[in-house]
Amino acid sequence: MSTIADATVVETQRICVGLQAFNRAAVGEIESTPIHLAAKDDDGELIGGIVGEVLLGWLEIHVLWLREDVRSQGHGAALLHACERRAIEIGAHSARLDTFDWQAEAFYRRHGYERFAVLDGYPDTHERIFMRKRLSTR
């Protein structure tokens, strides 16, 4: 019987390396290319940004954030489109992300994303919404 305990930093790294080796055996080398874009105002101050990566032909958007006073002015759309264009240049054919029901589902829908899964009660009475989009390669 095995024992279960909190993993050390070194053990955590070994666990991840083990899974990565298993995955490589199935699909080959997996390259990840980060896409980190910042939006700045005329004074050079950060007003928002997007953090994502391209791997296995998919753009995975982890964070899109805008300062509250600059929302609904087109900055989010500009960031999203710039990130998608960069992902296409890298070789992505599709994009995925997740958002919560109090965040930006309507924004992403306006930009062609569709729900493919929902976790109810995440947290409490809210939803965690998973979305995807086929990227245009034109």
Coordinates of C-alpha atoms in Angstrom, one line a residue:
M1 CA 0.0 0.0 0.0
S2 CA 1.3 3.5 -0.8
T3 CA 1.4 6.4 1.6
I4 CA 0.0 9.8 0.6
A5 CA 1.7 13.0 1.8
D6 CA 2.2 16.6 0.7
A7 CA 4.6 16.8 -2.3
T8 CA 7.8 18.7 -2.0
V9 CA 8.8 21.1 -4.8
V10 CA 11.2 18.5 -6.2
E11 CA 8.5 15.8 -6.1
T12 CA 6.0 18.1 -7.8
Q13 CA 8.5 18.7 -10.6
R14 CA 9.1 15.0 -11.0
I15 CA 5.3 14.4 -11.2
C16 CA 5.0 17.0 -13.9
V17 CA 8.0 15.6 -15.9
G18 CA 6.4 12.1 -15.6
L19 CA 3.1 13.3 -17.1
Q20 CA 4.9 15.3 -19.8
A21 CA 6.9 12.1 -20.8
F22 CA 3.6 10.2 -21.0
N23 CA 2.0 12.8 -23.2
R24 CA 5.1 13.0 -25.5
A25 CA 4.7 9.3 -26.1
A26 CA 1.2 9.9 -27.3
V27 CA 1.5 13.1 -29.4
G28 CA 5.2 13.9 -29.7
E29 CA 7.0 17.0 -28.4
I30 CA 4.6 19.6 -27.0
E31 CA 5.8 23.1 -27.5
S32 CA 4.2 26.0 -25.6
T33 CA 4.6 29.5 -26.9
P34 CA 3.5 32.3 -24.5
I35 CA 1.5 35.3 -25.7
H36 CA 1.6 38.2 -23.2
L37 CA 0.3 41.5 -24.4
A38 CA -0.1 44.8 -22.5
A39 CA -2.4 47.7 -23.3
K40 CA -1.1 51.1 -22.2
D41 CA -2.7 54.6 -22.3
D42 CA -1.1 57.7 -23.9
D43 CA 1.1 58.2 -20.8
G44 CA 2.4 54.7 -21.0
E45 CA 0.5 53.5 -18.0
L46 CA -0.8 49.9 -18.0
I47 CA -4.6 49.7 -18.5
G48 CA -4.9 46.0 -19.1
G49 CA -3.5 43.0 -20.9
I50 CA -3.9 39.4 -22.0
V51 CA -2.0 36.3 -21.0
G52 CA -2.2 33.1 -23.0
E53 CA -0.2 30.5 -24.7
V54 CA -0.4 28.4 -27.8
L55 CA 0.1 24.6 -27.5
L56 CA -1.2 21.6 -29.5
G57 CA -2.7 24.0 -32.1
W58 CA -4.8 25.8 -29.5
L59 CA -4.7 29.3 -28.1
E60 CA -5.4 29.0 -24.4
I61 CA -6.4 32.4 -22.9
H62 CA -5.6 32.4 -19.2
V63 CA -6.2 36.1 -18.3
L64 CA -7.8 39.1 -20.0
W65 CA -8.0 42.1 -17.7
L66 CA -8.8 45.8 -18.1
R67 CA -8.7 48.5 -15.6
E68 CA -12.3 49.4 -14.7
D69 CA -12.2 53.0 -16.0
V70 CA -11.3 51.9 -19.5
R71 CA -13.7 49.1 -20.0
S72 CA -16.3 49.2 -22.9
Q73 CA -14.0 51.4 -25.0
G74 CA -12.7 48.7 -27.4
H75 CA -9.5 47.9 -25.6
G76 CA -10.6 44.4 -24.7
A77 CA -11.6 43.6 -28.3
A78 CA -8.2 45.0 -29.5
L79 CA -6.3 42.8 -27.0
L80 CA -8.3 39.7 -27.9
H81 CA -7.9 40.2 -31.7
A82 CA -4.2 40.9 -31.4
C83 CA -3.8 37.8 -29.3
E84 CA -5.8 35.7 -31.8
R85 CA -3.8 37.1 -34.7
R86 CA -0.5 36.2 -33.0
A87 CA -1.8 32.7 -32.2
I88 CA -2.7 32.1 -35.8
E89 CA 0.8 33.2 -36.8
I90 CA 2.2 30.7 -34.4
G91 CA 0.0 28.0 -35.8
A92 CA -3.2 27.9 -33.7
H93 CA -6.4 26.8 -35.3
S94 CA -8.7 27.3 -32.3
A95 CA -8.9 29.1 -29.0
R96 CA -10.3 28.2 -25.6
L97 CA -10.8 29.9 -22.3
D98 CA -12.9 29.9 -19.2
T99 CA -14.8 32.7 -17.5
F100 CA -17.3 33.0 -14.7
D101 CA -20.9 34.1 -15.0
W102 CA -20.1 37.4 -13.3
Q103 CA -17.2 38.1 -15.7
A104 CA -17.2 38.3 -19.5
E105 CA -19.2 35.6 -21.2
A106 CA -21.2 38.1 -23.2
F107 CA -18.0 39.8 -24.4
Y108 CA -16.6 36.6 -25.6
R109 CA -19.8 35.6 -27.3
R110 CA -19.7 38.9 -29.3
H111 CA -16.3 37.8 -30.5
G112 CA -17.4 34.4 -31.7
Y113 CA -16.8 32.2 -28.7
E114 CA -19.3 29.5 -27.7
R115 CA -19.9 27.6 -24.6
F116 CA -18.9 24.0 -24.6
A117 CA -19.1 23.2 -20.9
V118 CA -20.3 24.6 -17.7
L119 CA -19.6 23.8 -14.1
D120 CA -22.6 24.7 -11.9
G121 CA -22.0 25.7 -8.3
Y122 CA -18.5 27.1 -9.0
P123 CA -18.7 28.8 -6.5
D124 CA -22.0 28.4 -4.7
T125 CA -24.8 29.6 -7.1
H126 CA -22.4 30.7 -9.9
E127 CA -21.1 29.1 -13.0
R128 CA -17.6 28.5 -14.5
I129 CA -18.1 28.7 -18.2
F130 CA -15.7 27.0 -20.7
M131 CA -15.7 28.6 -24.2
R132 CA -14.1 27.9 -27.6
K133 CA -13.7 29.4 -31.0
R134 CA -12.4 28.3 -34.4
L135 CA -9.8 30.8 -35.4
S136 CA -9.9 32.2 -39.0
T137 CA -6.7 31.6 -40.8
R138 CA -7.3 34.1 -43.6

